[in-house]
Amino acid sequence: MGINQISSFHTLYKTPNFIGNPRIVRSYCSGEWTEDIEYLDESGSVIYSGKGIRSVEPGLDDHVMVGGLKKPFLNASAVAKIVEVVKRWKWGPELETQLDKLQFMPNMTHITQALKVVKDSDASLSLFRWAKRQSWYAPSDECYDMLFDGLNQSRDFDAIQSLFEELVQESSGNEVSLFSAYNRVIQFLAKAEKLEVSFCCFKKAQDYGCKIDTQTYNDLMMLFLNKSLPYKAFEIYESMQAAGCLLDGSTYELMIPSLAKSGRLDAASKLFQEMKERKFQPGFSIFASLVDSMGKAGRLDTSMKIYMEMLGSGLRPSATMFVSLIDSYTKAGKLDTALRLWEEMKAAGFRPNFGLYTMIIESHAKSGKLDLATSIFKEMEKAGFLPTPSTYSSLLEMHAASGQVDSAMKLYNSMINAGLRPGLSTYTALLTLLANKKLVDVAAKILLEMKSMGYSIDVSASDVLMVYVKDGSIELALRWLSFMGSSGIRTNNFIVRQLFESCMKNGLYESAKPLLENYVNSAAKVDLILYTSILAYLVRCQEEHNERHLMAILGATKHKAHAFMCGLFTGPEQRKQPVLSFVREFFQGIDYELEEGAARYFVNVLLNYLVLMGQINRARCVWKVAYENKLFPKAIVFDQHIAWSLDVRNLSVGAALIAVVHTLHRFRKRMLYYGVVPRRIKLVTGPTLKIVVAQMLSSVESPFEVSKVVLRATGDSVMEWFKKPIVQQFLLNEIPSRADILMHKLNILFPSSAPEIRSLTPPKPLIAGKGI
């Protein structure tokens, strides 16, 4: 065979150089060989003879000329040739050189078919990227799908991400639809749990307007739900709703429990109904999550409805579901339903666990159902569970609250024998019970055991002491306080003061003095109110030995008011100043912003005491200074020539009497010396002091007429009355004392130091002795 014959089969190809428009119009060579060519077989026999094959340009023509006929390459042959070249050269410049030398012009169909055959991902990528540089290349969803499939099988996710970027660039430069490739990439990455990368690809696909299919949405949601990121899953679910896509069965199984557990119960219920409408059968996990979440959210009716629906579908509740339902109904206070579920649980063959026993016992105990709680408690012990301190405490505290001492002590001893440490609240409840039952010795024993457990017992001991004080059990309180002192237990000054006041109220003055000394020695300060209250007891005291105790108690206060009292009853030589100056000096030392009410109380009681002792001049000095310091600012009112009045409704009996005498003396001076006469004068006494003041004034024939709450007279009549010598002597305290006015009888006149509590018994007329 000649060289021409050989060259007809082995034509050398030139690599084409495409420049310009890729849609090149093919031009065929016009030259033909004119000589005949004989084709021989191996034995030399002629197979065929005819004109030679016309030359073609490699890579541009998709056929050869056989004689005068165009003979196209078969697709199968072209694909096989491409596959052969790719499998041999794999990748790199040599592969591209060999592909450029193909005897035919490939198309995208050849490339697509070849990619189906070539299994090596690197070789497939090399072939694809060579094809992208050819003029005949057209983007294909199918090509990308096969490439992504191959890369996914080889788990080369970096290459998938790189190819995805090429896909994005290509789809943005050409108006082609590559939606299938976009979705496939996102699905592969999601199933491979490449969370960030898959979500990034999802966002890019959305930005380029790619239509995301249902499978992609479901895969992404399953990824985020499995990664415990329900809110991201919900975000994707909302995008899915906007796109009109629906969940599949497996995604329902994940989505509904996640929505329920995250508190989006309405959305979970909506999906649950949607799932049933689409004929999907809800699994146990959906029922369990909805029952649990609805119960915890307080939607007990809905929870029970779903529970019954689950039973109707043939599913059997688990122990966890029973526990959840019982817990929900117990916390909602629906103990009857909880107990019914408890029985159903045991009937289903489930054994209640330790936590469930504890919850049922404590809830019934706290609701006051002690018999039932005790019964389940015994059942718990038989089941081999050791009750917790909390369980013991709830039972013990409720027995204590109901006053059942024997049951409470039995539980306490059982708790100690079990080696458990009672809590502070348990000890407090038990001690309070024992205190209320007046079991001092038992309470002391429990308190010392509490101390041995490492608790601070000062507060608890003081609480017990306060129980006795409030109950009025003063002897028990003193006994308990003695125990506290012998045990080195401290109490607070507030309770000591309360106990001291209780002792004073019950006349236990001998016991009160040590309490006050303890109070003062512990750096507590006796205030003016406390001192005044002691003085009030002295005013009402009728027995001489009690008076001595009260005087000693007043001295033990170490209050400045006591020094004032002592100085008030001494002579001017010892005081070295007149009474009025001495009183003014004391009242100037009072902080009226803080002690105005206390000072007013002190004046009322002090004036009672001074009147009782017949110290009228000293009493008038105290009233005058108190009025000057505006302790009683609205007591005296001068309404020019119309009316003058004195209001003594807020005063004690002694203060009222002194105020009336002192004020009438002022009115007399004003009327006689200055000639000012009002139309009328009123003494506003109120119903309580009316009789006392009226009887005092009747002894000197006063013109005042008595009405319900007021003593009133005209100014002229009072003017005439003031001119009488006996009235002048009365107002100047110069009436001789009478022997029948005894000090102890004044206790009837002054039944209480508090101005709001006064006796309605008519007293004898007050005739004051000469002032000292």
Tab-separated table of C-alpha atoms in Angstrom, residues 259-634:
chain	number	residue	atom	x	y	z
A	259	LEU	CA	-41.229	23.002	67.610
A	260	ALA	CA	-42.924	21.558	70.667
A	261	LYS	CA	-39.784	21.467	72.795
A	262	SER	CA	-38.888	25.041	71.848
A	263	GLY	CA	-42.285	26.270	73.036
A	264	ARG	CA	-43.838	26.967	69.614
A	265	LEU	CA	-46.838	24.842	70.442
A	266	ASP	CA	-49.292	26.450	68.026
A	267	ALA	CA	-46.926	25.833	65.097
A	268	ALA	CA	-46.352	22.263	66.281
A	269	SER	CA	-50.112	21.653	66.530
A	270	LYS	CA	-50.630	23.087	63.052
A	271	LEU	CA	-47.986	20.759	61.568
A	272	PHE	CA	-49.473	17.850	63.511
A	273	GLN	CA	-52.889	18.458	61.936
A	274	GLU	CA	-51.310	19.016	58.510
A	275	MET	CA	-49.416	15.735	58.822
A	276	LYS	CA	-52.615	13.808	59.554
A	277	GLU	CA	-54.472	15.536	56.694
A	278	ARG	CA	-51.714	14.399	54.306
A	279	LYS	CA	-52.253	10.825	55.535
A	280	PHE	CA	-48.902	10.561	57.322
A	281	GLN	CA	-49.104	8.423	60.434
A	282	PRO	CA	-47.547	10.299	63.417
A	283	GLY	CA	-44.891	8.309	65.212
A	284	PHE	CA	-44.464	7.836	68.937
A	285	SER	CA	-41.858	10.608	69.180
A	286	ILE	CA	-44.400	13.156	67.898
A	287	PHE	CA	-47.072	12.053	70.363
A	288	ALA	CA	-44.574	11.970	73.233
A	289	SER	CA	-43.200	15.450	72.524
A	290	LEU	CA	-46.655	17.006	72.156
A	291	VAL	CA	-47.999	15.354	75.314
A	292	ASP	CA	-44.939	16.459	77.276
A	293	SER	CA	-44.771	20.024	75.938
A	294	MET	CA	-48.508	20.690	76.165
A	295	GLY	CA	-48.529	19.399	79.740
A	296	LYS	CA	-45.577	21.510	80.807
A	297	ALA	CA	-47.183	24.566	79.209
A	298	GLY	CA	-50.315	24.029	81.284
A	299	ARG	CA	-52.470	22.937	78.317
A	300	LEU	CA	-53.606	19.854	80.175
A	301	ASP	CA	-56.794	19.271	78.175
A	302	THR	CA	-54.873	19.284	74.884
A	303	SER	CA	-52.189	17.056	76.357
A	304	MET	CA	-54.756	14.514	77.523
A	305	LYS	CA	-56.552	14.648	74.162
A	306	ILE	CA	-53.331	13.828	72.281
A	307	TYR	CA	-52.575	11.090	74.822
A	308	MET	CA	-55.984	9.497	74.211
A	309	GLU	CA	-55.506	9.860	70.426
A	310	MET	CA	-52.209	8.030	70.731
A	311	LEU	CA	-53.878	5.207	72.632
A	312	GLY	CA	-56.521	5.064	69.925
A	313	SER	CA	-53.838	4.696	67.235
A	314	GLY	CA	-52.536	1.571	68.939
A	315	LEU	CA	-49.374	3.046	70.414
A	316	ARG	CA	-48.436	2.189	73.985
A	317	PRO	CA	-47.324	4.979	76.329
A	318	SER	CA	-43.825	4.791	77.715
A	319	ALA	CA	-42.755	5.220	81.320
A	320	THR	CA	-41.352	8.637	80.409
A	321	MET	CA	-44.720	9.748	79.047
A	322	PHE	CA	-46.483	8.621	82.215
A	323	VAL	CA	-43.961	10.526	84.310
A	324	SER	CA	-44.449	13.639	82.183
A	325	LEU	CA	-48.244	13.500	82.461
A	326	ILE	CA	-48.187	12.829	86.203
A	327	ASP	CA	-45.703	15.658	86.691
A	328	SER	CA	-47.849	18.110	84.709
A	329	TYR	CA	-51.077	17.281	86.517
A	330	THR	CA	-49.344	17.277	89.896
A	331	LYS	CA	-47.820	20.699	89.402
A	332	ALA	CA	-51.193	22.001	88.245
A	333	GLY	CA	-52.729	20.793	91.502
A	334	LYS	CA	-54.966	18.210	89.777
A	335	LEU	CA	-53.949	15.412	92.088
A	336	ASP	CA	-56.942	13.154	91.372
A	337	THR	CA	-56.026	12.879	87.687
A	338	ALA	CA	-52.351	12.482	88.585
A	339	LEU	CA	-53.225	9.618	90.931
A	340	ARG	CA	-55.366	7.959	88.231
A	341	LEU	CA	-52.424	8.136	85.801
A	342	TRP	CA	-50.203	6.791	88.583
A	343	GLU	CA	-52.452	3.729	88.870
A	344	GLU	CA	-52.575	3.330	85.056
A	345	MET	CA	-48.786	3.421	84.994
A	346	LYS	CA	-48.508	0.624	87.531
A	347	ALA	CA	-51.231	-1.363	85.733
A	348	ALA	CA	-49.222	-1.051	82.485
A	349	GLY	CA	-46.331	-2.813	84.187
A	350	PHE	CA	-44.144	0.214	84.814
A	351	ARG	CA	-42.486	0.600	88.198
A	352	PRO	CA	-42.560	4.176	89.515
A	353	ASN	CA	-39.082	5.553	89.939
A	354	PHE	CA	-37.605	7.381	92.882
A	355	GLY	CA	-38.347	10.856	91.513
A	356	LEU	CA	-41.988	10.041	90.809
A	357	TYR	CA	-42.534	8.670	94.304
A	358	THR	CA	-40.976	11.798	95.746
A	359	MET	CA	-43.121	14.107	93.647
A	360	ILE	CA	-46.397	12.309	94.418
A	361	ILE	CA	-45.684	12.181	98.152
A	362	GLU	CA	-44.582	15.799	98.435
A	363	SER	CA	-47.477	17.147	96.363
A	364	HIS	CA	-50.077	15.279	98.410
A	365	ALA	CA	-48.372	16.264	101.647
A	366	LYS	CA	-48.291	19.936	100.713
A	367	SER	CA	-51.952	19.826	99.686
A	368	GLY	CA	-52.882	18.529	103.124
A	369	LYS	CA	-53.706	14.960	102.041
A	370	LEU	CA	-51.496	13.494	104.741
A	371	ASP	CA	-53.138	10.051	104.926
A	372	LEU	CA	-52.637	9.412	101.225
A	373	ALA	CA	-49.119	10.872	101.285
A	374	THR	CA	-48.198	8.666	104.249
A	375	SER	CA	-49.616	5.598	102.495
A	376	ILE	CA	-47.533	6.217	99.351
A	377	PHE	CA	-44.526	6.994	101.567
A	378	LYS	CA	-44.790	3.536	103.149
A	379	GLU	CA	-45.208	2.026	99.680
A	380	MET	CA	-42.031	3.836	98.598
A	381	GLU	CA	-40.087	2.369	101.530
A	382	LYS	CA	-41.390	-1.126	100.700
A	383	ALA	CA	-40.260	-0.647	97.103
A	384	GLY	CA	-36.717	-0.244	98.396
A	385	PHE	CA	-36.329	3.485	97.841
A	386	LEU	CA	-34.743	5.628	100.544
A	387	PRO	CA	-36.778	8.841	100.811
A	388	THR	CA	-34.859	12.048	100.322
A	389	PRO	CA	-34.542	14.734	102.982
A	390	SER	CA	-36.986	16.752	100.862
A	391	THR	CA	-39.610	13.997	101.057
A	392	TYR	CA	-39.163	13.610	104.786
A	393	SER	CA	-39.275	17.373	105.207
A	394	SER	CA	-42.496	17.864	103.258
A	395	LEU	CA	-44.259	15.180	105.284
A	396	LEU	CA	-42.813	16.322	108.582
A	397	GLU	CA	-43.571	19.987	107.952
A	398	MET	CA	-47.171	19.278	106.997
A	399	HIS	CA	-47.667	17.069	110.064
A	400	ALA	CA	-46.161	19.869	112.109
A	401	ALA	CA	-48.432	22.439	110.495
A	402	SER	CA	-51.452	20.296	111.330
A	403	GLY	CA	-50.307	20.004	114.937
A	404	GLN	CA	-49.591	16.246	114.873
A	405	VAL	CA	-46.663	16.062	117.289
A	406	ASP	CA	-46.377	12.264	117.487
A	407	SER	CA	-46.336	11.768	113.700
A	408	ALA	CA	-43.872	14.617	113.208
A	409	MET	CA	-41.498	13.288	115.872
A	410	LYS	CA	-41.755	9.776	114.438
A	411	LEU	CA	-40.764	11.057	110.993
A	412	TYR	CA	-37.944	13.095	112.501
A	413	ASN	CA	-36.523	10.084	114.361
A	414	SER	CA	-36.869	7.931	111.230
A	415	MET	CA	-35.004	10.558	109.255
A	416	ILE	CA	-32.176	10.706	111.818
A	417	ASN	CA	-31.940	6.908	111.992
A	418	ALA	CA	-31.655	6.778	108.188
A	419	GLY	CA	-28.576	8.989	108.433
A	420	LEU	CA	-30.210	11.924	106.689
A	421	ARG	CA	-29.622	15.525	107.670
A	422	PRO	CA	-32.845	17.498	108.179
A	423	GLY	CA	-32.988	20.861	106.485
A	424	LEU	CA	-33.290	24.199	108.205
A	425	SER	CA	-36.978	24.517	107.262
A	426	THR	CA	-37.641	21.088	108.784
A	427	TYR	CA	-36.058	22.038	112.086
A	428	THR	CA	-37.917	25.349	112.052
A	429	ALA	CA	-41.293	23.657	111.497
A	430	LEU	CA	-40.621	21.069	114.191
A	431	LEU	CA	-39.439	23.644	116.738
A	432	THR	CA	-42.438	25.864	116.013
A	433	LEU	CA	-44.752	22.883	116.580
A	434	LEU	CA	-43.079	22.002	119.876
A	435	ALA	CA	-43.178	25.643	120.975
A	436	ASN	CA	-46.883	25.925	120.195
A	437	LYS	CA	-47.493	22.715	122.141
A	438	LYS	CA	-45.409	24.160	125.016
A	439	LEU	CA	-43.019	21.193	125.035
A	440	VAL	CA	-40.028	23.167	126.226
A	441	ASP	CA	-37.775	20.242	127.116
A	442	VAL	CA	-38.321	18.436	123.794
A	443	ALA	CA	-37.753	21.673	121.888
A	444	ALA	CA	-34.491	22.212	123.786
A	445	LYS	CA	-33.346	18.682	122.879
A	446	ILE	CA	-34.157	19.208	119.176
A	447	LEU	CA	-32.397	22.579	119.207
A	448	LEU	CA	-29.185	21.050	120.577
A	449	GLU	CA	-29.379	18.264	117.960
A	450	MET	CA	-29.775	20.963	115.341
A	451	LYS	CA	-26.605	22.586	116.657
A	452	SER	CA	-24.751	19.271	116.439
A	453	MET	CA	-25.751	19.074	112.752
A	454	GLY	CA	-23.770	22.245	112.120
A	455	TYR	CA	-26.608	24.745	111.939
A	456	SER	CA	-26.537	28.163	113.558
A	457	ILE	CA	-29.277	28.003	116.162
A	458	ASP	CA	-29.431	31.589	117.416
A	459	VAL	CA	-32.237	32.591	115.071
A	460	SER	CA	-34.216	29.381	115.613
A	461	ALA	CA	-33.969	29.713	119.384
A	462	SER	CA	-35.121	33.321	119.175
A	463	ASP	CA	-38.066	32.258	117.013
A	464	VAL	CA	-39.172	29.787	119.683
A	465	LEU	CA	-38.807	32.503	122.308
A	466	MET	CA	-40.959	34.810	120.183
A	467	VAL	CA	-43.655	32.135	119.974
A	468	TYR	CA	-43.880	32.065	123.773
A	469	VAL	CA	-43.865	35.856	123.988
A	470	LYS	CA	-46.663	36.276	121.449
A	471	ASP	CA	-48.655	33.519	123.104
A	472	GLY	CA	-48.401	35.311	126.432
A	473	SER	CA	-46.630	32.333	128.044
A	474	ILE	CA	-44.254	34.555	129.981
A	475	GLU	CA	-43.073	31.894	132.413
A	476	LEU	CA	-42.220	29.540	129.542
A	477	ALA	CA	-40.526	32.383	127.736
A	478	LEU	CA	-38.381	33.156	130.778
A	479	ARG	CA	-37.594	29.484	131.161
A	480	TRP	CA	-36.583	29.230	127.506
A	481	LEU	CA	-34.478	32.377	127.803
A	482	SER	CA	-32.720	30.860	130.800
A	483	PHE	CA	-31.982	27.736	128.729
A	484	MET	CA	-30.607	29.904	125.932
A	485	GLY	CA	-28.325	31.716	128.343
A	486	SER	CA	-27.016	28.497	129.881
A	487	SER	CA	-26.370	27.048	126.396
A	488	GLY	CA	-24.521	30.133	125.211
A	489	ILE	CA	-27.223	30.992	122.652
A	490	ARG	CA	-27.671	34.649	121.898
A	491	THR	CA	-30.944	36.342	121.098
A	492	ASN	CA	-31.678	39.686	119.546
A	493	ASN	CA	-32.574	42.815	121.476
A	494	PHE	CA	-35.945	43.134	119.784
A	495	ILE	CA	-37.190	39.904	121.364
A	496	VAL	CA	-35.660	40.815	124.742
A	497	ARG	CA	-37.568	44.080	124.603
A	498	GLN	CA	-40.765	42.275	123.647
A	499	LEU	CA	-40.329	39.908	126.580
A	500	PHE	CA	-39.547	42.797	128.928
A	501	GLU	CA	-42.718	44.601	127.864
A	502	SER	CA	-44.722	41.402	128.359
A	503	CYS	CA	-43.296	41.028	131.861
A	504	MET	CA	-44.225	44.631	132.646
A	505	LYS	CA	-47.708	44.094	131.303
A	506	ASN	CA	-48.187	41.032	133.513
A	507	GLY	CA	-46.730	42.727	136.608
A	508	LEU	CA	-43.610	40.530	136.731
A	509	TYR	CA	-41.387	43.435	137.671
A	510	GLU	CA	-38.732	41.328	139.394
A	511	SER	CA	-38.220	39.330	136.155
A	512	ALA	CA	-38.410	42.451	134.013
A	513	LYS	CA	-35.443	44.239	135.592
A	514	PRO	CA	-32.774	41.630	134.627
A	515	LEU	CA	-34.163	41.634	131.092
A	516	LEU	CA	-33.817	45.417	130.899
A	517	GLU	CA	-30.290	45.291	132.313
A	518	ASN	CA	-29.408	42.633	129.708
A	519	TYR	CA	-30.954	44.850	127.039
A	520	VAL	CA	-28.959	47.905	128.124
A	521	ASN	CA	-25.681	45.984	128.612
A	522	SER	CA	-25.904	44.580	125.066
A	523	ALA	CA	-25.416	48.126	123.725
A	524	ALA	CA	-29.111	48.574	123.017
A	525	LYS	CA	-30.454	52.035	123.725
A	526	VAL	CA	-33.599	52.621	125.720
A	527	ASP	CA	-35.647	55.151	123.820
A	528	LEU	CA	-38.033	57.742	125.210
A	529	ILE	CA	-41.084	55.637	124.391
A	530	LEU	CA	-39.848	52.677	126.445
A	531	TYR	CA	-38.924	54.919	129.364
A	532	THR	CA	-42.330	56.606	129.221
A	533	SER	CA	-44.126	53.241	129.170
A	534	ILE	CA	-42.310	52.271	132.407
A	535	LEU	CA	-43.261	55.619	133.947
A	536	ALA	CA	-46.868	54.927	132.985
A	537	TYR	CA	-46.779	51.679	134.983
A	538	LEU	CA	-45.489	53.683	137.944
A	539	VAL	CA	-48.395	56.137	137.600
A	540	ARG	CA	-50.906	53.281	137.802
A	541	CYS	CA	-49.081	51.347	140.505
A	542	GLN	CA	-50.975	50.910	143.830
A	543	GLU	CA	-48.612	48.717	145.835
A	544	GLU	CA	-45.579	50.124	147.554
A	545	HIS	CA	-43.237	47.180	146.927
A	546	ASN	CA	-44.068	47.315	143.216
A	547	GLU	CA	-43.331	51.042	143.219
A	548	ARG	CA	-39.829	50.273	144.474
A	549	HIS	CA	-39.338	47.731	141.685
A	550	LEU	CA	-40.576	50.222	139.094
A	551	MET	CA	-38.303	52.973	140.396
A	552	ALA	CA	-35.377	50.550	140.157
A	553	ILE	CA	-36.386	49.661	136.598
A	554	LEU	CA	-36.559	53.362	135.673
A	555	GLY	CA	-33.055	53.792	137.038
A	556	ALA	CA	-31.810	50.772	135.095
A	557	THR	CA	-32.834	52.395	131.797
A	558	LYS	CA	-29.968	54.939	132.123
A	559	HIS	CA	-32.076	57.260	129.972
A	560	LYS	CA	-31.563	61.015	130.223
A	561	ALA	CA	-35.271	61.404	131.018
A	562	HIS	CA	-34.643	59.668	134.352
A	563	ALA	CA	-31.968	62.178	135.293
A	564	PHE	CA	-34.478	64.879	134.353
A	565	MET	CA	-37.131	63.302	136.564
A	566	CYS	CA	-34.748	63.106	139.505
A	567	GLY	CA	-33.689	66.727	139.011
A	568	LEU	CA	-37.281	67.853	138.658
A	569	PHE	CA	-38.104	66.694	142.197
A	570	THR	CA	-35.054	68.268	143.862
A	571	GLY	CA	-34.881	71.790	145.243
A	572	PRO	CA	-33.541	74.792	143.322
A	573	GLU	CA	-30.394	74.773	145.453
A	574	GLN	CA	-29.454	71.335	144.184
A	575	ARG	CA	-30.553	72.067	140.638
A	576	LYS	CA	-28.862	75.450	140.723
A	577	GLN	CA	-31.573	76.820	138.388
A	578	PRO	CA	-35.322	77.473	138.491
A	579	VAL	CA	-37.756	74.694	137.491
A	580	LEU	CA	-38.833	76.431	134.274
A	581	SER	CA	-35.244	76.829	133.061
A	582	PHE	CA	-34.478	73.223	134.009
A	583	VAL	CA	-37.490	71.959	132.044
A	584	ARG	CA	-36.641	74.124	129.045
A	585	GLU	CA	-33.083	72.810	129.033
A	586	PHE	CA	-34.294	69.193	128.926
A	587	PHE	CA	-36.806	69.758	126.127
A	588	GLN	CA	-34.221	71.627	124.045
A	589	GLY	CA	-32.169	68.409	123.937
A	590	ILE	CA	-34.940	66.433	122.215
A	591	ASP	CA	-34.653	65.816	118.482
A	592	TYR	CA	-38.191	66.708	117.443
A	593	GLU	CA	-37.766	65.469	113.890
A	594	LEU	CA	-37.245	61.934	115.215
A	595	GLU	CA	-38.917	61.996	118.617
A	596	GLU	CA	-41.852	64.380	118.364
A	597	GLY	CA	-44.425	61.667	118.944
A	598	ALA	CA	-42.375	60.161	121.780
A	599	ALA	CA	-42.002	63.596	123.419
A	600	ARG	CA	-45.761	64.158	123.222
A	601	TYR	CA	-46.362	60.774	124.861
A	602	PHE	CA	-43.790	61.595	127.564
A	603	VAL	CA	-45.472	64.926	128.376
A	604	ASN	CA	-48.873	63.268	128.763
A	605	VAL	CA	-47.588	60.597	131.145
A	606	LEU	CA	-45.318	62.990	133.038
A	607	LEU	CA	-48.183	65.405	133.661
A	608	ASN	CA	-50.289	62.504	134.953
A	609	TYR	CA	-47.496	61.631	137.360
A	610	LEU	CA	-46.911	65.217	138.502
A	611	VAL	CA	-50.624	65.787	139.172
A	612	LEU	CA	-50.728	62.490	141.032
A	613	MET	CA	-47.826	63.625	143.180
A	614	GLY	CA	-49.440	67.047	143.738
A	615	GLN	CA	-46.642	68.867	141.886
A	616	ILE	CA	-48.938	71.357	140.111
A	617	ASN	CA	-46.383	74.151	139.650
A	618	ARG	CA	-43.902	71.728	138.110
A	619	ALA	CA	-46.675	70.329	135.943
A	620	ARG	CA	-47.581	73.824	134.699
A	621	CYS	CA	-43.938	74.456	133.831
A	622	VAL	CA	-43.830	71.214	131.798
A	623	TRP	CA	-47.058	72.146	129.964
A	624	LYS	CA	-45.800	75.645	129.235
A	625	VAL	CA	-42.507	74.388	127.769
A	626	ALA	CA	-44.289	71.655	125.779
A	627	TYR	CA	-46.607	74.295	124.280
A	628	GLU	CA	-43.642	76.552	123.532
A	629	ASN	CA	-41.984	73.709	121.642
A	630	LYS	CA	-45.173	73.229	119.600
A	631	LEU	CA	-45.839	69.703	120.785
A	632	PHE	CA	-49.531	70.662	120.904
A	633	PRO	CA	-49.684	73.436	118.273
A	634	LYS	CA	-53.472	73.444	117.787
